[in-house]
Amino acid sequence: MSVLQRAWYALIRKRVRSMVLGAFVVVVLICLNVCIGMLSATEHISSHVARASHASLSLGLHNEEDTFTERDVQAVLNTVEPERLTAQLRTTATLISATPVLERQLIERTDIDVASLPQIALYGSNDIERHTLFRSSAFTLMDGRFPMPQERHVLMVHEDFARHNKLSCGMTLRMKSSENAQPYSFTIVGIFSGKRQERFTGAPSDLSENTMFTSFEDAQHVRAENTSSAGSDTTPIDAANTTPISGSSAASISGSNVAQGEDSASLHQTSPEHTSTVAAGGARMTSLDIAPAPYQTLEQLKAQLMDLPLDFSRFTLRDSGAAFESIHSSVDAVSLLVRIVLAAVLLGSFVVLLLVLVLWLRERIAEIGILLSIGNSKRTICAQVLLEMILLSLPSALIAFVCVHFFSQSIVAHVLGFAQSFDEHAPSTFDVGSAVVGNSVAAYNPLESLFMQQSSAISSFIVALSAYVLALVVIAAAVGVSSVIFMRKKPRELLVQMS
């Protein structure tokens, strides 16, 4: 009878014991699968964050909600190539053909009519794909596409908002900036998921689910209608010193170059039918993202901008990496936690498996003695025990793979939830983002979707194979150490002990 046959018969002869040991191996493999998968995800996320966090500088006012005009940053427009500039504008609007998501609204306002509060937060950008919320993976495209540069009347909406209103790509959404403003129609071209940092004031526009993205130019027109109806919050603009927005002299930030001899540049081109509306208030923005030239570092770009004639009593330069600090620190913290868990799983499984095998082999002294008496070597007996464990681990690996596939999201959520609960005692270590609610802070965890996205990009088979190889190393080590109880004895001693 071969060694493989003896190993198989040894397993089916003690079925209950084999099933208990197999269940233990399943638990070990599940833990190893999750740990290795999360470690691989943290490496991918860390490299992504490292690349994205050093992409640009953001020029804005000290109060991030305030807006400024092109004239205020004309020195930048005259110095930096348009393709390195990304204008951002945040405004609000009221829905006509849909309703906002209100399930997570924690503030109930009694001092004001809730119907008069803005329902959606509308972000305008001439390059939405480069927006910090997408570069940091706070938001992720789930369906459709990003709007093309200079594309008009298109919109990206949150997947929860789309599900709430039964919307999909290609459908039309109508909104207006205020009660008496003219309605705007947008075609939905993209659906995204995720969470941004939220400030709860009681308005539906506070929530991530009611966030939308459109072109910088469309956001300008929505805001212009808003301020013209509700009273502009902008400072008066001297028409003589204001850069024209329309006409052939305007250069597009998305790729057009400033013509020689011009002393000014504009961030966008405005269609003739909307020129008067926008020009009356000026092209306004909440931030201007400036990417470094290929030969520049962020420090060199910052030094260059600080030398420009900008009013830095009003303006400030923000490193886009600040938006990634919480994610970066959280990823590092989760990586450390997972490494500790992985080490504990390996050590614990080795100790438990060693004790089980020691007891198992003590019960089989008689069998070992007989095998020795008929001419089998100690090495052959050790190989049989190792084959028994390998045969036991094969179905266990399949069961563990299926369990991880179906329950990975829940397992990841629990691991990240543990990290977040630990953060309450050490907030400087685990800063996973927060939403301000009055004087309290409602924490949310933007990492869960990140880990699931990165885990889906990694081959599940490779992760499972790595976990199985690691488990085989633990099994081999446990079999080797446990075999010492009879390997150090002479065959005669084992036969005497058997009798």
CSV table of C-alpha atoms in Angstrom, one decimal:
chain,number,residue,atom,x,y,z
A,1,MET,CA,0.0,0.0,0.0
A,2,SER,CA,1.4,3.4,-1.0
A,3,VAL,CA,1.9,6.3,1.4
A,4,LEU,CA,-0.9,8.3,-0.3
A,5,GLN,CA,-3.3,5.4,0.2
A,6,ARG,CA,-2.4,5.0,3.9
A,7,ALA,CA,-2.9,8.8,4.4
A,8,TRP,CA,-6.3,8.7,2.8
A,9,TYR,CA,-7.4,5.7,4.9
A,10,ALA,CA,-6.2,7.3,8.0
A,11,LEU,CA,-8.4,10.3,7.4
A,12,ILE,CA,-11.6,8.4,6.6
A,13,ARG,CA,-11.1,6.0,9.5
A,14,LYS,CA,-11.3,8.9,12.0
A,15,ARG,CA,-13.9,11.0,10.3
A,16,VAL,CA,-15.0,13.1,13.2
A,17,ARG,CA,-11.5,14.0,14.1
A,18,SER,CA,-10.7,14.8,10.5
A,19,MET,CA,-13.8,17.1,10.2
A,20,VAL,CA,-12.9,19.0,13.3
A,21,LEU,CA,-9.3,19.5,12.2
A,22,GLY,CA,-10.6,20.5,8.7
A,23,ALA,CA,-12.9,23.1,10.2
A,24,PHE,CA,-9.9,24.6,12.0
A,25,VAL,CA,-7.9,24.8,8.8
A,26,VAL,CA,-10.9,26.5,7.1
A,27,VAL,CA,-10.9,29.2,9.8
A,28,VAL,CA,-7.1,29.7,9.4
A,29,LEU,CA,-7.4,29.9,5.6
A,30,ILE,CA,-10.2,32.5,5.8
A,31,CYS,CA,-8.1,34.7,8.2
A,32,LEU,CA,-5.1,34.4,5.9
A,33,ASN,CA,-7.2,35.2,2.8
A,34,VAL,CA,-8.6,38.3,4.4
A,35,CYS,CA,-5.3,39.5,5.7
A,36,ILE,CA,-3.3,38.9,2.5
A,37,GLY,CA,-6.1,40.5,0.4
A,38,MET,CA,-6.2,43.6,2.6
A,39,LEU,CA,-2.4,43.9,2.7
A,40,SER,CA,-2.4,43.8,-1.1
A,41,ALA,CA,-5.2,46.4,-1.2
A,42,THR,CA,-3.3,48.7,1.2
A,43,GLU,CA,-0.3,48.6,-1.1
A,44,HIS,CA,-2.3,49.5,-4.2
A,45,ILE,CA,-4.2,52.3,-2.3
A,46,SER,CA,-1.0,53.7,-0.8
A,47,SER,CA,0.7,53.9,-4.2
A,48,HIS,CA,-2.5,55.5,-5.7
A,49,VAL,CA,-2.7,58.1,-2.9
A,50,ALA,CA,1.0,58.8,-3.1
A,51,ARG,CA,0.6,59.6,-6.8
A,52,ALA,CA,-2.6,61.6,-6.5
A,53,SER,CA,-1.6,63.6,-3.4
A,54,HIS,CA,1.3,65.4,-5.1
A,55,ALA,CA,-0.6,66.3,-8.2
A,56,SER,CA,-1.3,70.0,-7.8
A,57,LEU,CA,-1.7,73.1,-5.6
A,58,SER,CA,-5.1,74.6,-5.0
A,59,LEU,CA,-5.4,78.4,-4.9
A,60,GLY,CA,-8.4,79.6,-3.0
A,61,LEU,CA,-9.6,82.1,-0.4
A,62,HIS,CA,-9.1,81.5,3.4
A,63,ASN,CA,-12.8,80.6,3.6
A,64,GLU,CA,-13.2,77.7,1.2
A,65,GLU,CA,-16.8,78.5,0.5
A,66,ASP,CA,-16.1,82.0,-0.8
A,67,THR,CA,-15.6,82.7,-4.5
A,68,PHE,CA,-13.3,84.9,-6.5
A,69,THR,CA,-13.1,86.1,-10.0
A,70,GLU,CA,-10.7,85.6,-12.9
A,71,ARG,CA,-9.5,89.1,-12.5
A,72,ASP,CA,-8.4,88.3,-8.9
A,73,VAL,CA,-6.0,85.6,-10.3
A,74,GLN,CA,-5.1,87.3,-13.6
A,75,ALA,CA,-1.4,87.0,-12.7
A,76,VAL,CA,-1.7,83.3,-12.5
A,77,LEU,CA,-3.6,83.1,-15.8
A,78,ASN,CA,-0.9,85.1,-17.5
A,79,THR,CA,1.9,83.0,-16.1
A,80,VAL,CA,0.7,79.4,-16.1
A,81,GLU,CA,-0.2,77.4,-19.2
A,82,PRO,CA,-4.0,76.9,-19.5
A,83,GLU,CA,-3.7,73.1,-19.7
A,84,ARG,CA,-2.2,73.1,-16.2
A,85,LEU,CA,-5.2,74.9,-14.7
A,86,THR,CA,-8.4,73.4,-13.4
A,87,ALA,CA,-11.1,75.7,-12.2
A,88,GLN,CA,-13.6,74.6,-9.6
A,89,LEU,CA,-16.9,76.1,-8.5
A,90,ARG,CA,-19.3,74.9,-5.9
A,91,THR,CA,-22.9,76.1,-6.0
A,92,THR,CA,-26.4,74.9,-5.1
A,93,ALA,CA,-29.6,74.3,-6.9
A,94,THR,CA,-33.2,73.1,-6.4
A,95,LEU,CA,-34.5,70.0,-8.2
A,96,ILE,CA,-37.6,70.1,-10.5
A,97,SER,CA,-37.9,66.6,-11.9
A,98,ALA,CA,-36.5,64.7,-8.9
A,99,THR,CA,-36.4,64.7,-5.1
A,100,PRO,CA,-33.3,64.8,-2.9
A,101,VAL,CA,-32.1,61.9,-0.6
A,102,LEU,CA,-33.0,62.8,3.0
A,103,GLU,CA,-32.6,59.4,4.8
A,104,ARG,CA,-29.2,60.4,6.5
A,105,GLN,CA,-30.2,64.0,7.3
A,106,LEU,CA,-29.5,64.3,11.1
A,107,ILE,CA,-30.5,68.0,11.5
A,108,GLU,CA,-34.1,69.2,11.7
A,109,ARG,CA,-34.4,72.9,11.2
A,110,THR,CA,-37.3,74.7,12.9
A,111,ASP,CA,-36.1,78.2,12.3
A,112,ILE,CA,-36.5,78.2,8.6
A,113,ASP,CA,-38.6,76.6,5.9
A,114,VAL,CA,-36.7,73.4,4.8
A,115,ALA,CA,-38.2,73.8,1.3
A,116,SER,CA,-36.3,77.0,0.8
A,117,LEU,CA,-32.9,75.3,1.6
A,118,PRO,CA,-30.7,74.2,-1.3
A,119,GLN,CA,-31.4,70.6,-2.3
A,120,ILE,CA,-28.2,69.7,-4.2
A,121,ALA,CA,-24.6,70.7,-4.2
A,122,LEU,CA,-23.4,71.3,-7.7
A,123,TYR,CA,-19.7,71.1,-8.4
A,124,GLY,CA,-18.5,72.7,-11.7
A,125,SER,CA,-15.1,71.9,-13.2
A,126,ASN,CA,-13.5,72.0,-16.6
A,127,ASP,CA,-11.9,68.6,-15.9
A,128,ILE,CA,-14.1,66.6,-13.5
A,129,GLU,CA,-11.9,63.5,-13.7
A,130,ARG,CA,-9.0,65.6,-12.1
A,131,HIS,CA,-11.3,66.8,-9.3
A,132,THR,CA,-9.8,66.2,-5.8
A,133,LEU,CA,-12.9,64.1,-4.8
A,134,PHE,CA,-12.2,61.7,-7.6
A,135,ARG,CA,-8.4,61.7,-7.5
A,136,SER,CA,-8.6,60.9,-3.7
A,137,SER,CA,-11.1,58.1,-4.5
A,138,ALA,CA,-13.6,59.6,-2.1
A,139,PHE,CA,-15.9,59.4,-5.2
A,140,THR,CA,-15.5,56.6,-7.8
A,141,LEU,CA,-17.2,56.4,-11.3
A,142,MET,CA,-19.5,53.4,-11.3
A,143,ASP,CA,-21.4,53.7,-14.5
A,144,GLY,CA,-21.2,55.8,-17.6
A,145,ARG,CA,-18.3,58.3,-18.2
A,146,PHE,CA,-16.9,61.6,-17.2
A,147,PRO,CA,-18.1,64.6,-19.1
A,148,MET,CA,-15.7,65.7,-21.9
A,149,PRO,CA,-14.0,69.1,-21.7
A,150,GLN,CA,-16.3,71.9,-23.0
A,151,GLU,CA,-19.2,69.5,-23.1
A,152,ARG,CA,-22.4,71.3,-22.1
A,153,HIS,CA,-25.6,70.4,-20.3
A,154,VAL,CA,-24.3,67.0,-19.0
A,155,LEU,CA,-24.3,65.8,-15.4
A,156,MET,CA,-22.9,63.2,-13.0
A,157,VAL,CA,-25.1,62.0,-10.1
A,158,HIS,CA,-24.6,59.8,-7.0
A,159,GLU,CA,-25.7,56.2,-7.3
A,160,ASP,CA,-27.9,56.5,-4.2
A,161,PHE,CA,-29.6,59.6,-5.7
A,162,ALA,CA,-30.1,57.7,-9.0
A,163,ARG,CA,-31.5,54.7,-7.2
A,164,HIS,CA,-33.8,56.9,-5.1
A,165,ASN,CA,-35.2,58.6,-8.3
A,166,LYS,CA,-35.0,55.6,-10.6
A,167,LEU,CA,-32.5,57.4,-12.9
A,168,SER,CA,-29.9,56.0,-15.2
A,169,CYS,CA,-27.4,57.3,-17.8
A,170,GLY,CA,-29.0,59.0,-20.7
A,171,MET,CA,-32.0,60.3,-18.8
A,172,THR,CA,-32.7,64.0,-18.2
A,173,LEU,CA,-32.7,65.8,-14.9
A,174,ARG,CA,-34.2,69.3,-14.5
A,175,MET,CA,-33.2,71.8,-11.9
A,176,LYS,CA,-33.2,75.5,-11.2
A,177,SER,CA,-31.0,77.8,-9.1
A,178,SER,CA,-33.8,79.4,-7.2
A,179,GLU,CA,-37.6,79.6,-7.0
A,180,ASN,CA,-38.0,82.2,-9.8
A,181,ALA,CA,-35.0,81.2,-11.9
A,182,GLN,CA,-35.3,79.6,-15.3
A,183,PRO,CA,-35.0,75.8,-15.3
A,184,TYR,CA,-32.0,73.9,-16.6
A,185,SER,CA,-32.0,70.5,-18.3
A,186,PHE,CA,-29.1,68.2,-17.9
A,187,THR,CA,-28.4,64.8,-19.4
A,188,ILE,CA,-27.0,62.2,-17.0
A,189,VAL,CA,-23.8,60.8,-18.5
A,190,GLY,CA,-22.1,59.3,-15.3
A,191,ILE,CA,-23.0,57.8,-12.0
A,192,PHE,CA,-20.5,57.7,-9.1
A,193,SER,CA,-20.4,56.3,-5.6
A,194,GLY,CA,-18.6,57.2,-2.3
A,195,LYS,CA,-18.7,59.9,0.4
A,196,ARG,CA,-17.2,63.3,0.8
A,197,GLN,CA,-16.7,65.3,4.0
A,198,GLU,CA,-20.1,66.6,5.0
A,199,ARG,CA,-21.2,69.6,7.0
A,200,PHE,CA,-24.7,69.1,8.4
A,201,THR,CA,-26.7,72.4,8.4
A,202,GLY,CA,-30.1,70.9,7.8
A,203,ALA,CA,-30.0,71.4,4.0
A,204,PRO,CA,-30.3,68.4,1.7
A,205,SER,CA,-27.3,69.7,-0.2
A,206,ASP,CA,-25.1,68.7,2.8
A,207,LEU,CA,-25.3,65.0,1.9
A,208,SER,CA,-22.9,63.2,-0.4
A,209,GLU,CA,-25.9,61.5,-2.1
A,210,ASN,CA,-27.2,64.9,-3.2
A,211,THR,CA,-23.8,65.9,-4.8
A,212,MET,CA,-23.6,66.4,-8.6
A,213,PHE,CA,-20.9,67.4,-11.1
A,214,THR,CA,-21.2,69.4,-14.3
A,215,SER,CA,-19.1,71.6,-16.5
A,216,PHE,CA,-17.5,74.7,-15.1
A,217,GLU,CA,-19.5,76.8,-17.6
A,218,ASP,CA,-22.9,75.3,-16.7
A,219,ALA,CA,-22.1,75.8,-13.0
A,220,GLN,CA,-21.3,79.5,-13.8
A,221,HIS,CA,-24.8,80.0,-15.3
A,222,VAL,CA,-26.6,78.2,-12.4
A,223,ARG,CA,-24.7,80.3,-9.9
A,224,ALA,CA,-25.4,83.5,-11.9
A,225,GLU,CA,-29.1,82.9,-11.9
A,226,ASN,CA,-28.9,82.1,-8.1
A,227,THR,CA,-27.1,85.3,-7.2
A,228,SER,CA,-29.2,87.4,-9.5
A,229,SER,CA,-32.4,86.1,-7.9
A,230,ALA,CA,-31.2,86.0,-4.3
A,231,GLY,CA,-28.8,88.9,-4.3
A,232,SER,CA,-25.2,88.6,-5.3
A,233,ASP,CA,-22.6,88.0,-2.6
A,234,THR,CA,-19.8,89.2,-4.9
A,235,THR,CA,-17.8,92.3,-4.7
A,236,PRO,CA,-18.4,94.9,-7.5
A,237,ILE,CA,-16.3,94.5,-10.6
A,238,ASP,CA,-14.8,97.3,-12.5
A,239,ALA,CA,-15.8,96.6,-16.1
A,240,ALA,CA,-12.8,98.5,-17.4
A,241,ASN,CA,-10.4,96.1,-15.6
A,242,THR,CA,-12.3,92.9,-16.2
A,243,THR,CA,-11.0,90.3,-18.6
A,244,PRO,CA,-13.6,89.6,-21.3
A,245,ILE,CA,-15.0,86.1,-21.0
A,246,SER,CA,-16.4,85.6,-24.5
A,247,GLY,CA,-15.0,86.2,-27.9
A,248,SER,CA,-12.0,84.9,-29.9
A,249,SER,CA,-9.5,86.1,-27.4
A,250,ALA,CA,-10.7,83.7,-24.7
A,251,ALA,CA,-8.4,80.7,-24.2
A,252,SER,CA,-9.7,77.4,-22.9
A,253,ILE,CA,-8.1,75.9,-19.9
A,254,SER,CA,-8.6,72.5,-21.3
A,255,GLY,CA,-6.0,72.7,-23.8
A,256,SER,CA,-5.9,75.9,-25.8
A,257,ASN,CA,-2.8,78.0,-25.7
A,258,VAL,CA,-2.6,81.8,-25.1
A,259,ALA,CA,-2.0,83.6,-28.4
A,260,GLN,CA,1.2,85.6,-28.6
A,261,GLY,CA,0.7,89.3,-27.9
A,262,GLU,CA,-2.2,88.7,-25.5
A,263,ASP,CA,-1.8,89.9,-22.0
A,264,SER,CA,-4.8,88.0,-20.6
A,265,ALA,CA,-6.4,84.6,-20.7
A,266,SER,CA,-9.8,83.2,-19.7
A,267,LEU,CA,-10.7,80.0,-18.0
A,268,HIS,CA,-13.5,79.0,-20.4
A,269,GLN,CA,-15.3,80.0,-23.5
A,270,THR,CA,-18.9,81.1,-23.1
A,271,SER,CA,-21.6,80.6,-25.7
A,272,PRO,CA,-23.1,83.9,-27.0
A,273,GLU,CA,-26.6,83.2,-25.6
A,274,HIS,CA,-25.2,83.1,-22.1
A,275,THR,CA,-22.5,85.7,-22.3
A,276,SER,CA,-24.4,88.5,-20.7
A,277,THR,CA,-25.5,86.4,-17.8
A,278,VAL,CA,-22.0,85.3,-16.8
A,279,ALA,CA,-20.3,88.5,-17.7
A,280,ALA,CA,-22.5,90.4,-15.4
A,281,GLY,CA,-21.2,88.6,-12.4
A,282,GLY,CA,-17.8,87.6,-13.8
A,283,ALA,CA,-16.4,84.0,-14.1
A,284,ARG,CA,-16.2,83.0,-10.5
A,285,MET,CA,-14.6,80.0,-8.8
A,286,THR,CA,-14.1,78.5,-5.3
A,287,SER,CA,-10.6,77.2,-6.2
A,288,LEU,CA,-8.1,77.0,-9.0
A,289,ASP,CA,-6.0,73.9,-9.1
A,290,ILE,CA,-2.5,74.4,-10.6
A,291,ALA,CA,-0.5,71.4,-11.7
A,292,PRO,CA,3.3,71.7,-11.8
A,293,ALA,CA,5.2,71.7,-15.1
A,294,PRO,CA,7.0,68.5,-16.0
A,295,TYR,CA,10.3,69.9,-14.8
A,296,GLN,CA,8.8,71.3,-11.5
A,297,THR,CA,8.2,70.0,-8.0
A,298,LEU,CA,5.4,71.3,-5.9
A,299,GLU,CA,7.8,73.3,-3.8
A,300,GLN,CA,9.2,75.0,-6.9
A,301,LEU,CA,5.6,75.7,-8.2
A,302,LYS,CA,4.7,77.2,-4.8
A,303,ALA,CA,7.7,79.5,-4.8
A,304,GLN,CA,6.8,80.6,-8.3
A,305,LEU,CA,3.2,81.4,-7.3
A,306,MET,CA,4.3,83.2,-4.1
A,307,ASP,CA,6.3,85.6,-6.2
A,308,LEU,CA,3.3,86.6,-8.3
A,309,PRO,CA,1.3,89.8,-7.4
A,310,LEU,CA,-1.5,88.0,-5.6
A,311,ASP,CA,-3.3,89.3,-2.5
A,312,PHE,CA,-2.2,86.6,-0.1
A,313,SER,CA,-4.1,88.4,2.7
A,314,ARG,CA,-7.2,87.0,1.0
A,315,PHE,CA,-5.7,84.0,-0.8
A,316,THR,CA,-4.0,80.8,0.4
A,317,LEU,CA,-2.2,78.0,-1.4
A,318,ARG,CA,-3.3,74.5,-0.3
A,319,ASP,CA,-1.4,71.3,-1.1
A,320,SER,CA,-3.8,68.9,-2.6
A,321,GLY,CA,-2.2,66.3,-0.4
A,322,ALA,CA,-4.1,67.7,2.6
A,323,ALA,CA,-7.2,66.1,1.2
A,324,PHE,CA,-5.4,62.7,1.2
A,325,GLU,CA,-3.9,62.9,4.7
A,326,SER,CA,-6.8,61.2,6.5
A,327,ILE,CA,-6.9,58.4,3.9
A,328,HIS,CA,-3.1,57.9,3.9
A,329,SER,CA,-2.9,57.7,7.7
A,330,SER,CA,-5.9,55.4,7.8
A,331,VAL,CA,-4.4,53.1,5.2
A,332,ASP,CA,-1.2,52.9,7.1
A,333,ALA,CA,-3.0,52.2,10.4
A,334,VAL,CA,-5.1,49.5,8.8
A,335,SER,CA,-2.0,48.0,7.2
A,336,LEU,CA,-0.3,47.8,10.6
A,337,LEU,CA,-3.4,46.3,12.2
A,338,VAL,CA,-3.7,43.7,9.5
A,339,ARG,CA,0.0,42.8,9.8
A,340,ILE,CA,-0.4,42.3,13.6
A,341,VAL,CA,-3.5,40.1,13.0
A,342,LEU,CA,-1.6,38.1,10.3
A,343,ALA,CA,1.2,37.5,12.7
A,344,ALA,CA,-1.2,36.5,15.4
A,345,VAL,CA,-3.0,34.1,13.0
A,346,LEU,CA,0.2,32.4,11.9
A,347,LEU,CA,1.5,32.0,15.5
A,348,GLY,CA,-1.9,30.9,16.9
A,349,SER,CA,-2.6,28.4,14.1
A,350,PHE,CA,0.9,27.0,14.5
A,351,VAL,CA,0.6,26.5,18.2
A,352,VAL,CA,-3.0,25.0,18.0
A,353,LEU,CA,-2.1,22.7,15.1
A,354,LEU,CA,1.1,21.6,16.9
A,355,LEU,CA,-0.8,20.6,20.0
A,356,VAL,CA,-3.5,18.8,18.0
A,357,LEU,CA,-0.8,16.8,16.0
A,358,VAL,CA,1.1,16.0,19.2
A,359,LEU,CA,-2.0,14.4,20.7
A,360,TRP,CA,-2.9,12.8,17.4
A,361,LEU,CA,0.5,11.1,17.1
A,362,ARG,CA,0.6,10.0,20.7
A,363,GLU,CA,-2.7,8.1,20.0
A,364,ARG,CA,-1.0,6.5,17.0
A,365,ILE,CA,2.1,5.2,18.7
A,366,ALA,CA,0.9,1.6,18.1
A,367,GLU,CA,0.3,2.3,14.4
A,368,ILE,CA,3.7,4.0,14.1
A,369,GLY,CA,5.4,1.0,15.8
A,370,ILE,CA,3.8,-1.4,13.4
A,371,LEU,CA,4.8,0.6,10.4
A,372,LEU,CA,8.4,0.7,11.7
A,373,SER,CA,8.4,-3.1,12.4
A,374,ILE,CA,7.4,-3.9,8.8
A,375,GLY,CA,10.3,-1.9,7.4
A,376,ASN,CA,8.9,1.7,6.9
A,377,SER,CA,11.4,4.5,7.7
A,378,LYS,CA,10.7,7.4,10.0
A,379,ARG,CA,10.9,9.7,7.0
A,380,THR,CA,8.1,7.8,5.3
A,381,ILE,CA,5.9,8.0,8.3
A,382,CYS,CA,6.5,11.8,8.5
A,383,ALA,CA,5.6,12.1,4.8
A,384,GLN,CA,2.3,10.2,5.5
A,385,VAL,CA,1.3,12.6,8.3
A,386,LEU,CA,2.1,15.6,6.1
A,387,LEU,CA,0.1,14.0,3.2
A,388,GLU,CA,-2.8,13.6,5.6
A,389,MET,CA,-2.8,17.3,6.4
A,390,ILE,CA,-2.4,18.3,2.8
A,391,LEU,CA,-5.4,16.1,1.8
A,392,LEU,CA,-7.4,17.7,4.6
A,393,SER,CA,-6.4,21.2,3.5
A,394,LEU,CA,-7.5,20.9,-0.1
A,395,PRO,CA,-11.3,20.9,0.5
A,396,SER,CA,-10.8,23.4,3.4
A,397,ALA,CA,-9.1,25.8,0.9
A,398,LEU,CA,-12.1,25.5,-1.4
A,399,ILE,CA,-14.6,26.2,1.4
A,400,ALA,CA,-12.5,29.1,2.7
A,401,PHE,CA,-12.3,30.6,-0.8
A,402,VAL,CA,-16.1,30.5,-1.2
A,403,CYS,CA,-16.7,32.0,2.3
A,404,VAL,CA,-14.3,34.9,1.6
A,405,HIS,CA,-15.9,35.6,-1.8
A,406,PHE,CA,-19.4,36.0,-0.3
A,407,PHE,CA,-18.5,37.6,3.0
A,408,SER,CA,-15.4,39.7,2.2
A,409,GLN,CA,-17.3,43.0,2.3
A,410,SER,CA,-18.7,42.3,5.8
A,411,ILE,CA,-15.3,41.1,7.0
A,412,VAL,CA,-13.6,44.2,5.7
A,413,ALA,CA,-16.2,46.4,7.2
A,414,HIS,CA,-15.7,44.8,10.6
A,415,VAL,CA,-11.9,45.2,10.4
A,416,LEU,CA,-12.2,48.9,9.4
A,417,GLY,CA,-14.8,49.4,12.1
A,418,PHE,CA,-12.4,48.1,14.7
A,419,ALA,CA,-9.8,50.5,13.4
A,420,GLN,CA,-12.3,53.3,13.6
A,421,SER,CA,-13.3,52.4,17.2
A,422,PHE,CA,-9.6,52.4,18.1
A,423,ASP,CA,-9.4,55.9,16.5
A,424,GLU,CA,-11.7,57.3,19.2
A,425,HIS,CA,-8.9,56.9,21.6
A,426,ALA,CA,-6.1,58.0,19.2
A,427,PRO,CA,-7.7,60.3,16.7
A,428,SER,CA,-4.3,61.5,15.3
A,429,THR,CA,-3.5,57.9,14.2
A,430,PHE,CA,-6.8,56.9,12.6
A,431,ASP,CA,-8.4,59.9,10.9
A,432,VAL,CA,-10.9,58.4,8.5
A,433,GLY,CA,-12.9,61.5,7.9
A,434,SER,CA,-15.7,63.1,9.8
A,435,ALA,CA,-19.0,65.0,9.2
A,436,VAL,CA,-19.7,68.0,11.5
A,437,VAL,CA,-23.1,67.9,13.2
A,438,GLY,CA,-23.5,71.0,15.3
A,439,ASN,CA,-20.8,70.5,18.0
A,440,SER,CA,-20.6,66.8,17.5
A,441,VAL,CA,-18.7,64.7,14.9
A,442,ALA,CA,-20.4,61.9,13.0
A,443,ALA,CA,-17.6,59.7,11.8
A,444,TYR,CA,-17.8,57.9,8.5
A,445,ASN,CA,-15.4,55.5,6.9
A,446,PRO,CA,-14.5,56.2,3.3
A,447,LEU,CA,-12.0,53.4,3.2
A,448,GLU,CA,-14.5,50.5,2.9
A,449,SER,CA,-15.3,51.2,-0.7
A,450,LEU,CA,-11.7,51.8,-1.5
A,451,PHE,CA,-10.7,48.4,-0.1
A,452,MET,CA,-13.5,46.7,-1.9
A,453,GLN,CA,-12.6,48.4,-5.2
A,454,GLN,CA,-8.9,47.5,-4.9
A,455,SER,CA,-9.6,44.0,-3.7
A,456,SER,CA,-11.8,43.4,-6.8
A,457,ALA,CA,-8.9,44.6,-9.0
A,458,ILE,CA,-6.5,42.0,-7.4
A,459,SER,CA,-6.8,38.5,-8.6
A,460,SER,CA,-8.8,36.5,-6.0
A,461,PHE,CA,-7.1,33.4,-7.2
A,462,ILE,CA,-3.6,34.8,-6.5
A,463,VAL,CA,-4.7,35.9,-3.0
A,464,ALA,CA,-6.2,32.5,-2.3
A,465,LEU,CA,-3.1,30.7,-3.6
A,466,SER,CA,-0.8,32.9,-1.4
A,467,ALA,CA,-2.9,32.1,1.6
A,468,TYR,CA,-2.8,28.4,0.9
A,469,VAL,CA,0.9,28.4,0.4
A,470,LEU,CA,1.3,30.2,3.7
A,471,ALA,CA,-1.0,27.7,5.4
A,472,LEU,CA,1.1,24.8,3.9
A,473,VAL,CA,4.2,26.3,5.5
A,474,VAL,CA,2.5,26.4,8.9
A,475,ILE,CA,1.3,22.8,8.4
A,476,ALA,CA,4.7,21.6,7.4
A,477,ALA,CA,6.3,23.3,10.4
A,478,ALA,CA,3.8,21.9,12.8
A,479,VAL,CA,4.2,18.4,11.4
A,480,GLY,CA,8.0,18.6,11.6
A,481,VAL,CA,8.0,19.8,15.2
A,482,SER,CA,5.3,17.3,16.4
A,483,SER,CA,7.1,14.4,14.7
A,484,VAL,CA,10.0,14.9,17.2
A,485,ILE,CA,8.1,12.8,19.7
A,486,PHE,CA,8.9,9.6,17.8
A,487,MET,CA,11.7,10.7,15.5
A,488,ARG,CA,14.0,11.1,18.5
A,489,LYS,CA,13.2,7.6,19.7
A,490,LYS,CA,14.7,4.4,18.3
A,491,PRO,CA,12.3,1.8,16.7
A,492,ARG,CA,12.9,-0.6,19.6
A,493,GLU,CA,11.7,2.0,22.1
A,494,LEU,CA,8.6,2.6,20.2
A,495,LEU,CA,7.8,-1.1,20.0
A,496,VAL,CA,8.4,-1.5,23.7
A,497,GLN,CA,6.1,1.5,24.4
A,498,MET,CA,3.5,-0.1,22.0
A,499,SER,CA,3.5,-3.4,24.0
